[in-house]
PQR file of N, CA, C, O and H, with PARSE charges and radii, in Angstrom:
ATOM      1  N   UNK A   1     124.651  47.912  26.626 -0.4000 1.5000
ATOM      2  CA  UNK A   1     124.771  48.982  25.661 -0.0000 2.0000
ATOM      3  C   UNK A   1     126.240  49.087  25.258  0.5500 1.7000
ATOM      4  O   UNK A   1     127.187  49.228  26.032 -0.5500 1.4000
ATOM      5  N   UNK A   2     126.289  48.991  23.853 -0.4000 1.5000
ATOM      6  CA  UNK A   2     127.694  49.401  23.733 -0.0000 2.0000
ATOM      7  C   UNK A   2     128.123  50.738  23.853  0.5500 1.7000
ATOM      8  O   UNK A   2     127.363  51.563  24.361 -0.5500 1.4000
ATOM      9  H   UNK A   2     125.521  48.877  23.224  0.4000 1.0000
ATOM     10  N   UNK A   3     129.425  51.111  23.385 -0.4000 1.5000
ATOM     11  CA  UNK A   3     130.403  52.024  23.803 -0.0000 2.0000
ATOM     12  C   UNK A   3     129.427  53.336  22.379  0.5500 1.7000
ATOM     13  O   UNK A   3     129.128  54.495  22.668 -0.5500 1.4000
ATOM     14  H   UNK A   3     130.042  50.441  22.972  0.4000 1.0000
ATOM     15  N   UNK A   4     129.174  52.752  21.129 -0.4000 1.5000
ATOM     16  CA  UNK A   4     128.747  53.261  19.989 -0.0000 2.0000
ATOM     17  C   UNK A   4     127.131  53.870  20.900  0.5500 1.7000
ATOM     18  O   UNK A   4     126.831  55.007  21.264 -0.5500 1.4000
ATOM     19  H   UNK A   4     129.417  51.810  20.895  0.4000 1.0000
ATOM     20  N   UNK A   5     126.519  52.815  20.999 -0.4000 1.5000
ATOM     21  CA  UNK A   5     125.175  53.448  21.659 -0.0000 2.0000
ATOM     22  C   UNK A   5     125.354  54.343  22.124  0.5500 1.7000
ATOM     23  O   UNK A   5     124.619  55.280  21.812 -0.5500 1.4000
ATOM     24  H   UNK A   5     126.762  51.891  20.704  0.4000 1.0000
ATOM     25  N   UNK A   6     126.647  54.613  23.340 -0.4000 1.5000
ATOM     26  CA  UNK A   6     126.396  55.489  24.732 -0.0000 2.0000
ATOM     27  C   UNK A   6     126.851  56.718  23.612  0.5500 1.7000
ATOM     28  O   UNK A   6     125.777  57.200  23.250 -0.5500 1.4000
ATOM     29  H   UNK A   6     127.244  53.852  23.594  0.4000 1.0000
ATOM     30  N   UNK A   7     127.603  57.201  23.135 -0.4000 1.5000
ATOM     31  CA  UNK A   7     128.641  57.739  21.931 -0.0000 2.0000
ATOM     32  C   UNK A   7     126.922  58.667  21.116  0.5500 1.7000
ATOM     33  O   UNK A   7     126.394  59.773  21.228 -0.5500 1.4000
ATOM     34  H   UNK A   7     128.475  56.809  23.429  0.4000 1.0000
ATOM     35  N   UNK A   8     126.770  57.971  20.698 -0.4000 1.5000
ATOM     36  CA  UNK A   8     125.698  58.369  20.187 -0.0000 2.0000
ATOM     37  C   UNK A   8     124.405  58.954  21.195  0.5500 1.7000
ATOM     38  O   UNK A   8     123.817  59.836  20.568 -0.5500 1.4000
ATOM     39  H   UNK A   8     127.199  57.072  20.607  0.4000 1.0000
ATOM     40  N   UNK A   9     123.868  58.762  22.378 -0.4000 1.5000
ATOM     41  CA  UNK A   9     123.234  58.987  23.070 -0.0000 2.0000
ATOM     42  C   UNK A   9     124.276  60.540  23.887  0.5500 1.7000
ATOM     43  O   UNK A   9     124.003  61.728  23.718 -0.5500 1.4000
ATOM     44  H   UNK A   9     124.346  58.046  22.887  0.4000 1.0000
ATOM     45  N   UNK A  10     124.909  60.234  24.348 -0.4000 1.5000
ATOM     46  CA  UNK A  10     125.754  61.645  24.313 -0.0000 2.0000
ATOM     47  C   UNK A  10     125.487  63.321  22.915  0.5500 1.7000
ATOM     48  O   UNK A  10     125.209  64.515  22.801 -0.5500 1.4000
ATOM     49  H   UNK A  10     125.131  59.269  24.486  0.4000 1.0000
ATOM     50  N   UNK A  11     125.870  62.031  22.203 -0.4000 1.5000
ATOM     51  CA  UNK A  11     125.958  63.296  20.963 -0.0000 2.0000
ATOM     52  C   UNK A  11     124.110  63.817  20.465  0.5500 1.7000
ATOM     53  O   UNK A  11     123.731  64.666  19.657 -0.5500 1.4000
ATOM     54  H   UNK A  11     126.095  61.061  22.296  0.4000 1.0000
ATOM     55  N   UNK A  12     123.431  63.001  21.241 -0.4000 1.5000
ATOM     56  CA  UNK A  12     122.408  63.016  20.951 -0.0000 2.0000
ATOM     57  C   UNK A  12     121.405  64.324  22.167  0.5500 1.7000
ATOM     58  O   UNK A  12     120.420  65.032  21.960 -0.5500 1.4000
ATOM     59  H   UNK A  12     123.739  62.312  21.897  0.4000 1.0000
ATOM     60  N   UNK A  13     122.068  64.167  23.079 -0.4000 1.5000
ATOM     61  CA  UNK A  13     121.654  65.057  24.057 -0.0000 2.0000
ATOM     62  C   UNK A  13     122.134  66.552  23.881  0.5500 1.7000
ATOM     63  O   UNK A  13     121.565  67.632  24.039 -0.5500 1.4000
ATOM     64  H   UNK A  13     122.868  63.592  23.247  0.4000 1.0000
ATOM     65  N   UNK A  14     123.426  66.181  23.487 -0.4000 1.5000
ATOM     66  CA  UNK A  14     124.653  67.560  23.166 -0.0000 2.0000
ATOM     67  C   UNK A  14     123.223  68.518  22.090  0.5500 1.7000
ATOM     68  O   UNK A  14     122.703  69.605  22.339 -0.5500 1.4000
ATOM     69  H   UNK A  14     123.889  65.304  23.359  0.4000 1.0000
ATOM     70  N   UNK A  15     123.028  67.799  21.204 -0.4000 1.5000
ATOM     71  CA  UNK A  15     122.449  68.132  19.730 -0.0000 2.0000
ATOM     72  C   UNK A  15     121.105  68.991  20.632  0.5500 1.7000
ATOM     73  O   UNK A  15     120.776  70.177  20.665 -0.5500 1.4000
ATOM     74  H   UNK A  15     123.451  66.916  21.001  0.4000 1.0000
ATOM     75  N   UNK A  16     120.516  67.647  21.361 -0.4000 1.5000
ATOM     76  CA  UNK A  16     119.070  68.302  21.697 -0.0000 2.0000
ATOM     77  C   UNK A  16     118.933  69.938  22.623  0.5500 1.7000
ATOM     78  O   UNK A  16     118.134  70.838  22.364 -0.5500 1.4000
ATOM     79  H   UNK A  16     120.784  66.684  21.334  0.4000 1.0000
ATOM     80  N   UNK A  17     120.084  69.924  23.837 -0.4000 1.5000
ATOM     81  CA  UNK A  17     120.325  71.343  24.669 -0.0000 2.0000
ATOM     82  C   UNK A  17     120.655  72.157  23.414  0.5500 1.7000
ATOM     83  O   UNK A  17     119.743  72.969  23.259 -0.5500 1.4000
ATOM     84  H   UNK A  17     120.733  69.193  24.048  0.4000 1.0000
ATOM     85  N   UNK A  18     121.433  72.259  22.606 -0.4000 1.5000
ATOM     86  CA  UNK A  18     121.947  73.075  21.740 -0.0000 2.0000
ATOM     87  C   UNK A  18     120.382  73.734  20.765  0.5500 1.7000
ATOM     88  O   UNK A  18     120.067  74.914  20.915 -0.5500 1.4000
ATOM     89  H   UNK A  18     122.174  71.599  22.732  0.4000 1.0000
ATOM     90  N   UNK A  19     119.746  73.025  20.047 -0.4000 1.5000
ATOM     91  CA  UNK A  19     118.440  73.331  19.598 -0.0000 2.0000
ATOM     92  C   UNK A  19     117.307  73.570  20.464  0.5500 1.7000
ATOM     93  O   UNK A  19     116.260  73.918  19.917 -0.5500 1.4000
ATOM     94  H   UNK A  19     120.002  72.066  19.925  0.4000 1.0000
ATOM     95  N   UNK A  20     117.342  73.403  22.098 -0.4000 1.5000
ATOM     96  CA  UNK A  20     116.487  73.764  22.863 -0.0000 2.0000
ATOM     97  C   UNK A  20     117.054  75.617  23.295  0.5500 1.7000
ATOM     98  O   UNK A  20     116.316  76.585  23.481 -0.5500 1.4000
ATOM     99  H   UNK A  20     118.192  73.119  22.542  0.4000 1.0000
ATOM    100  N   UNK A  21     118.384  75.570  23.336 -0.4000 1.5000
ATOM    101  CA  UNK A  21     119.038  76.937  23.336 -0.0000 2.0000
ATOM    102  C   UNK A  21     118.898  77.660  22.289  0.5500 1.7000
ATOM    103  O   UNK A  21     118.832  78.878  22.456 -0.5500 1.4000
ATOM    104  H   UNK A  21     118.983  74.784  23.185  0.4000 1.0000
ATOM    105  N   UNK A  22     118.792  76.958  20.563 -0.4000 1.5000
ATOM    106  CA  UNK A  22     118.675  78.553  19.740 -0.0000 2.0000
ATOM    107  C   UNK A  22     117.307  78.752  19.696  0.5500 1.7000
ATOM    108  O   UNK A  22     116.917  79.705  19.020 -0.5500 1.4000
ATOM    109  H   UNK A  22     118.846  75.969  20.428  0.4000 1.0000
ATOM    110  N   UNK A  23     116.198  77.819  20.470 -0.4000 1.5000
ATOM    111  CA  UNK A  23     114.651  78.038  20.373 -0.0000 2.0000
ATOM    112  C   UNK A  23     114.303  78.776  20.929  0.5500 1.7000
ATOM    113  O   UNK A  23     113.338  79.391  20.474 -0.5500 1.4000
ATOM    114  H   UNK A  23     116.514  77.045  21.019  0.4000 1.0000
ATOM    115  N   UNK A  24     114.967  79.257  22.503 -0.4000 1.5000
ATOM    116  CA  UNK A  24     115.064  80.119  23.609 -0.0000 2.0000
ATOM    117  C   UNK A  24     115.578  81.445  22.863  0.5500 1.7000
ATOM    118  O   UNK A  24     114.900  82.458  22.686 -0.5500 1.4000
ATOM    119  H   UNK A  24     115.750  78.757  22.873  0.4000 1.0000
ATOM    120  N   UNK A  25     116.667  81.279  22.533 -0.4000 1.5000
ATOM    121  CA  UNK A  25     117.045  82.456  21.756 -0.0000 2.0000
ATOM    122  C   UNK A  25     116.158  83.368  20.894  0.5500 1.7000
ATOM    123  O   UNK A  25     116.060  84.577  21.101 -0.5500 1.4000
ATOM    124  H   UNK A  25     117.217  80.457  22.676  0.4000 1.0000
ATOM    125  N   UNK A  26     115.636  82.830  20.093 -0.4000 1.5000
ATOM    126  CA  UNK A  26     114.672  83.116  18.760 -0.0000 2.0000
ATOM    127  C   UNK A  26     112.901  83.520  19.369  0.5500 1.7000
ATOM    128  O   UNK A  26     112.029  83.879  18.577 -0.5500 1.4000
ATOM    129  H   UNK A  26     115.716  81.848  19.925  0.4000 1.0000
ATOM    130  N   UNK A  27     112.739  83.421  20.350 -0.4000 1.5000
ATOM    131  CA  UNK A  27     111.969  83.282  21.268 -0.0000 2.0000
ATOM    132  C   UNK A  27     111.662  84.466  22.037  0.5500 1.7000
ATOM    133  O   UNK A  27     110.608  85.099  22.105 -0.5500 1.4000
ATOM    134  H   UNK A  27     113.447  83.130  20.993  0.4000 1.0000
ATOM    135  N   UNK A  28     113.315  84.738  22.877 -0.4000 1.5000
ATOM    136  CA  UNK A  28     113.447  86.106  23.284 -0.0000 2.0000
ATOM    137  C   UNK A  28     113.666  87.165  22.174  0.5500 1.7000
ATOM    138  O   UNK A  28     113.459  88.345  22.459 -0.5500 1.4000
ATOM    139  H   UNK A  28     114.171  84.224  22.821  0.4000 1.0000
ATOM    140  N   UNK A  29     114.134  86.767  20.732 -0.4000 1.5000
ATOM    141  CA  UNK A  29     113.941  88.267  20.057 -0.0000 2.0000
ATOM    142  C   UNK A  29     113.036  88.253  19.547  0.5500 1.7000
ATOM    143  O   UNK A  29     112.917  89.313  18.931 -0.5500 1.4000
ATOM    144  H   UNK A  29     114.301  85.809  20.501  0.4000 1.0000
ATOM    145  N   UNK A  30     112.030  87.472  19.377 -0.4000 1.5000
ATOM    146  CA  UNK A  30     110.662  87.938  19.412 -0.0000 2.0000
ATOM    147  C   UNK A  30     109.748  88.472  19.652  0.5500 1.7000
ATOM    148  O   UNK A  30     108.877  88.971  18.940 -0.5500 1.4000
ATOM    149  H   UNK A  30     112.126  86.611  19.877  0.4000 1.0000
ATOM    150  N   UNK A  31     109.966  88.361  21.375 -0.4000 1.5000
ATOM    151  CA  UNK A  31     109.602  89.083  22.445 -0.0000 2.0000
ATOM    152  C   UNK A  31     110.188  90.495  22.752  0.5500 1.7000
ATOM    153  O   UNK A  31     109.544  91.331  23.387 -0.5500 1.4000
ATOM    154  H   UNK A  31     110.674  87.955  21.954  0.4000 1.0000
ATOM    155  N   UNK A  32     111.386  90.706  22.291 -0.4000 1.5000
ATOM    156  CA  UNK A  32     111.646  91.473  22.101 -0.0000 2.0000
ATOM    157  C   UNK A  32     111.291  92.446  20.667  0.5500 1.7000
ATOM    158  O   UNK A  32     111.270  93.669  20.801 -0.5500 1.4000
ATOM    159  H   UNK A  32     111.908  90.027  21.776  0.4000 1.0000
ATOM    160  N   UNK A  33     111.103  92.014  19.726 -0.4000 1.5000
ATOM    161  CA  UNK A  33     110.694  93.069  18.595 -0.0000 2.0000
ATOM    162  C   UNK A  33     109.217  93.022  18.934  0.5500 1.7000
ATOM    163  O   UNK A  33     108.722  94.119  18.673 -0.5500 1.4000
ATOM    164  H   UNK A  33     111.120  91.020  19.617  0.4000 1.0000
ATOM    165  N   UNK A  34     108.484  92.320  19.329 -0.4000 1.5000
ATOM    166  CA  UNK A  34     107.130  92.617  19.646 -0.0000 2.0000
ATOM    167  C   UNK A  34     107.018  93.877  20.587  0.5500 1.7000
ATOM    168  O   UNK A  34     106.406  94.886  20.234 -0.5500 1.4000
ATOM    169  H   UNK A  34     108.886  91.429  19.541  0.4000 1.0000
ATOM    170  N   UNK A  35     107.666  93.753  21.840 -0.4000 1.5000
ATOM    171  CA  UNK A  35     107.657  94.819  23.038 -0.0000 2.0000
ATOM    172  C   UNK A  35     108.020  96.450  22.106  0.5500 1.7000
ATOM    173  O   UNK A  35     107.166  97.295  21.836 -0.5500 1.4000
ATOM    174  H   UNK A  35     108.163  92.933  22.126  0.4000 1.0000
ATOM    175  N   UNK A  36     109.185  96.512  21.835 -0.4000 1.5000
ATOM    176  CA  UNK A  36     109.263  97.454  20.657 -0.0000 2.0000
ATOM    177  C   UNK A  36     108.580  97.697  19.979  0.5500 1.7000
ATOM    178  O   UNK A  36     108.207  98.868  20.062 -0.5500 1.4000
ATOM    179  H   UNK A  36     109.879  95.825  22.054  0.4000 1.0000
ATOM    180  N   UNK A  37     107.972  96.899  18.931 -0.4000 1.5000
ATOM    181  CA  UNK A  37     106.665  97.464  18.282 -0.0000 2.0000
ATOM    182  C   UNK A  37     105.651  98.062  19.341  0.5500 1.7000
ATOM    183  O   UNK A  37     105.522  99.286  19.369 -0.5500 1.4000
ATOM    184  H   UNK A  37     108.275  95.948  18.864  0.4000 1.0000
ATOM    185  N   UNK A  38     105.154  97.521  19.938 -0.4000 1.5000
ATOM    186  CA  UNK A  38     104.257  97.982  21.265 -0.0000 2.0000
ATOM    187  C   UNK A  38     104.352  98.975  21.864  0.5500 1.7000
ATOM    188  O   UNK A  38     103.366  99.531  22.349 -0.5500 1.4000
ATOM    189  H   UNK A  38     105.259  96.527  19.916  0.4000 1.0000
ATOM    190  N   UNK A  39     105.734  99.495  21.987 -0.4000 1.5000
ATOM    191  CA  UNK A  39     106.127 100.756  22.832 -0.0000 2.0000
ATOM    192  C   UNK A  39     106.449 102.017  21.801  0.5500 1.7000
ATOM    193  O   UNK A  39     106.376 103.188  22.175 -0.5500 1.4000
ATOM    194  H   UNK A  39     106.535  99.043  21.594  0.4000 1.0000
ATOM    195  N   UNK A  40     106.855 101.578  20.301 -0.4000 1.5000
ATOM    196  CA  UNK A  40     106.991 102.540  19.656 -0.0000 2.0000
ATOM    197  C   UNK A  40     105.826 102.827  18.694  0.5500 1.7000
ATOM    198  O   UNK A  40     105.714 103.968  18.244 -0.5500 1.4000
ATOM    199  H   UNK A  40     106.914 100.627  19.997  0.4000 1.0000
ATOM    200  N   UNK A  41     104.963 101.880  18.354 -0.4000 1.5000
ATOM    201  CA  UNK A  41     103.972 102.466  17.421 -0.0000 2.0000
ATOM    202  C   UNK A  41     103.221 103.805  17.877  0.5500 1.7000
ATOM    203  O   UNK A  41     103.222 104.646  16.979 -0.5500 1.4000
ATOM    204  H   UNK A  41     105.053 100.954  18.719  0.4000 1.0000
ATOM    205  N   UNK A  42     102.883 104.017  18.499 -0.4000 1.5000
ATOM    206  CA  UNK A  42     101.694 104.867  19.404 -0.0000 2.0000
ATOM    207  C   UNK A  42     102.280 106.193  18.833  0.5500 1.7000
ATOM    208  O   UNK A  42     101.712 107.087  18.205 -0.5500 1.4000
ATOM    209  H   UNK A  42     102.883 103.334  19.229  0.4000 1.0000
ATOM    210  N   UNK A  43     104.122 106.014  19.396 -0.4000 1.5000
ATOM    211  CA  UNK A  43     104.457 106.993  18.693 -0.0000 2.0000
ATOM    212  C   UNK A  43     104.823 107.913  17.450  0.5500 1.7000
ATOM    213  O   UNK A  43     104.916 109.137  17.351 -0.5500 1.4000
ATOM    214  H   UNK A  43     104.583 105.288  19.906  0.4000 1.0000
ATOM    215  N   UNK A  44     105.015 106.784  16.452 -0.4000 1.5000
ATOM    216  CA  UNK A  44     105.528 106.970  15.075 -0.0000 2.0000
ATOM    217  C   UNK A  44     104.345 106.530  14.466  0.5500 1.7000
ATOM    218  O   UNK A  44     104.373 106.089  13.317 -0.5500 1.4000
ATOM    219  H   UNK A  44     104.939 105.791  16.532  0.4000 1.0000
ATOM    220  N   UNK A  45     103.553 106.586  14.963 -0.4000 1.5000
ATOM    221  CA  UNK A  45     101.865 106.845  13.940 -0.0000 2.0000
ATOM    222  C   UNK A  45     101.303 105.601  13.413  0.5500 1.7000
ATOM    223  O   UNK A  45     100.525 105.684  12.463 -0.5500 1.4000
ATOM    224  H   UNK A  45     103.530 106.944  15.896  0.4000 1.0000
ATOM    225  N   UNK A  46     101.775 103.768  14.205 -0.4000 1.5000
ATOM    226  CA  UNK A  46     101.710 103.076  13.458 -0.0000 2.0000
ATOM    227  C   UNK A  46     100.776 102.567  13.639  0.5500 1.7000
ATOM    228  O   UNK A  46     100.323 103.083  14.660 -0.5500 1.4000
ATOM    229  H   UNK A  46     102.407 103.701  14.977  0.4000 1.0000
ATOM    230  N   UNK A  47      99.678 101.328  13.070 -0.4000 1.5000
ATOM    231  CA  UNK A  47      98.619 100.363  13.709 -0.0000 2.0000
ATOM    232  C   UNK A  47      99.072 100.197  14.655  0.5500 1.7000
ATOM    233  O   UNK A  47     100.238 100.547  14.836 -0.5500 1.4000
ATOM    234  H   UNK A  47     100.046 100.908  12.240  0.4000 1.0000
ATOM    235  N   UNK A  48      98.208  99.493  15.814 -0.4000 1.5000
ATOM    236  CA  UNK A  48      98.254  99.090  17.202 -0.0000 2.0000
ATOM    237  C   UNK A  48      98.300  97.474  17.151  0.5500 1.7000
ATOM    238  O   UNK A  48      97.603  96.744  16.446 -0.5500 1.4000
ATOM    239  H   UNK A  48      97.260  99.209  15.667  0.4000 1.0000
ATOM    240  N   UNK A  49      99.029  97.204  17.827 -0.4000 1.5000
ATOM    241  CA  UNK A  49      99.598  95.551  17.635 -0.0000 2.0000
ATOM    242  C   UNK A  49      98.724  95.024  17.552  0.5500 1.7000
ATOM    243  O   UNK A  49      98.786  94.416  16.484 -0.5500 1.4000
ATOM    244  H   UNK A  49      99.595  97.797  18.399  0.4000 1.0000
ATOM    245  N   UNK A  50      97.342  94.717  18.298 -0.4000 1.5000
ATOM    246  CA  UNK A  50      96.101  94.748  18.068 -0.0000 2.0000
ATOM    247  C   UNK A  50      95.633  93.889  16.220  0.5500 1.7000
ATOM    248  O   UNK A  50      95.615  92.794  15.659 -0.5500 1.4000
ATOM    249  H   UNK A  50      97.292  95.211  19.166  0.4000 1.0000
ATOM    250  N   UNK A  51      95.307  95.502  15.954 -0.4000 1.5000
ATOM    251  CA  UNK A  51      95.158  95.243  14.450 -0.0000 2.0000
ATOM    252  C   UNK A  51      96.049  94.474  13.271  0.5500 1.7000
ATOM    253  O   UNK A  51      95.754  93.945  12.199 -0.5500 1.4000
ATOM    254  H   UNK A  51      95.322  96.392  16.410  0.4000 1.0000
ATOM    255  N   UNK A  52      97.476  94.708  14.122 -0.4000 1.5000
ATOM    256  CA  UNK A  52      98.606  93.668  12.939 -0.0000 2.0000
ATOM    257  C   UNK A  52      98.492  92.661  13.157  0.5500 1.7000
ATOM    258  O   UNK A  52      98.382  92.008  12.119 -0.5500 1.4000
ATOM    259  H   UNK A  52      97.716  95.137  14.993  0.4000 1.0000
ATOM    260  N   UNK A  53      98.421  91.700  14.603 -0.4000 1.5000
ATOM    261  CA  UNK A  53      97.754  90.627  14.764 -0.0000 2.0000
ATOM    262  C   UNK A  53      96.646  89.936  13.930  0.5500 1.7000
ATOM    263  O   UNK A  53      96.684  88.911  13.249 -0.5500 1.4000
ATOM    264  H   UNK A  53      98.511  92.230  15.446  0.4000 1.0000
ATOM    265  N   UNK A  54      95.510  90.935  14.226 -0.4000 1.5000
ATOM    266  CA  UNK A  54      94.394  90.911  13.469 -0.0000 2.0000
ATOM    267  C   UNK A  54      94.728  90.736  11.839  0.5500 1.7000
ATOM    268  O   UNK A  54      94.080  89.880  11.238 -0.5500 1.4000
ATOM    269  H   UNK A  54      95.479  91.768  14.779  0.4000 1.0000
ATOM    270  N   UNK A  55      95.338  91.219  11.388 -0.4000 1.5000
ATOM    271  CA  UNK A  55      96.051  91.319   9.898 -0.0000 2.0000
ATOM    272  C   UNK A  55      96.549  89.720   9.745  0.5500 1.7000
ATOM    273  O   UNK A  55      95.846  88.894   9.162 -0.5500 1.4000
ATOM    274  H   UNK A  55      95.865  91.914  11.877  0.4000 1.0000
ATOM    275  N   UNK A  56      97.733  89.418  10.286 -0.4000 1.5000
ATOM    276  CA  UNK A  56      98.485  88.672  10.081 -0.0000 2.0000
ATOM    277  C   UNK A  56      98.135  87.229  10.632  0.5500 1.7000
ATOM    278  O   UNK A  56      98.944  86.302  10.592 -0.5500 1.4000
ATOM    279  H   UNK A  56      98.304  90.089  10.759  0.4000 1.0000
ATOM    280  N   UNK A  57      96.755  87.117  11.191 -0.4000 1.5000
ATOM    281  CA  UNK A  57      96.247  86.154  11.727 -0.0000 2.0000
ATOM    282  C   UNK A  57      95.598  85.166  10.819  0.5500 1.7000
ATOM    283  O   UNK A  57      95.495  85.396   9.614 -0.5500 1.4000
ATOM    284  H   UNK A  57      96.098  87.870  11.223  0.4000 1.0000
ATOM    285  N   UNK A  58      95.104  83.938  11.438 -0.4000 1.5000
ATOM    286  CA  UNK A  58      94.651  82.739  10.623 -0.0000 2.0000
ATOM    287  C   UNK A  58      93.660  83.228   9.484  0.5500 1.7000
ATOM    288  O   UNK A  58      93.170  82.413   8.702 -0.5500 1.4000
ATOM    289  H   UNK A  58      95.188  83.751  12.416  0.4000 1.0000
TER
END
């Protein structure tokens, strides 16, 4: 393997953790605005996650 291969196989891993990290990211605020919806609808009068699912589904 040359020096270019390894060079590239480096930059190639760098790339892949980095897009496995903003997937994680994007992931947890998901989970997070979901939990929120969940905990605040009930109170502020909204559908039940339930039904927005149901809505927004296939």
């Amino acid at each position: 393997m040359s020096w270019l291969g390894l060079v590239a196989v480096i930059v190639g891993l760098y790339l892949a953790f980095k897009v496995v990290g903003v997937v994680l990211r994007i992931a947890l605020w998901v989970l997070v605005v979901v939990a929120a919806y969940w905990f605040l609808a009930p109170f502020l009068h909204w559908p039940p996650l339930a039904e927005v699912v149901h809505v927004l589904g296939p």
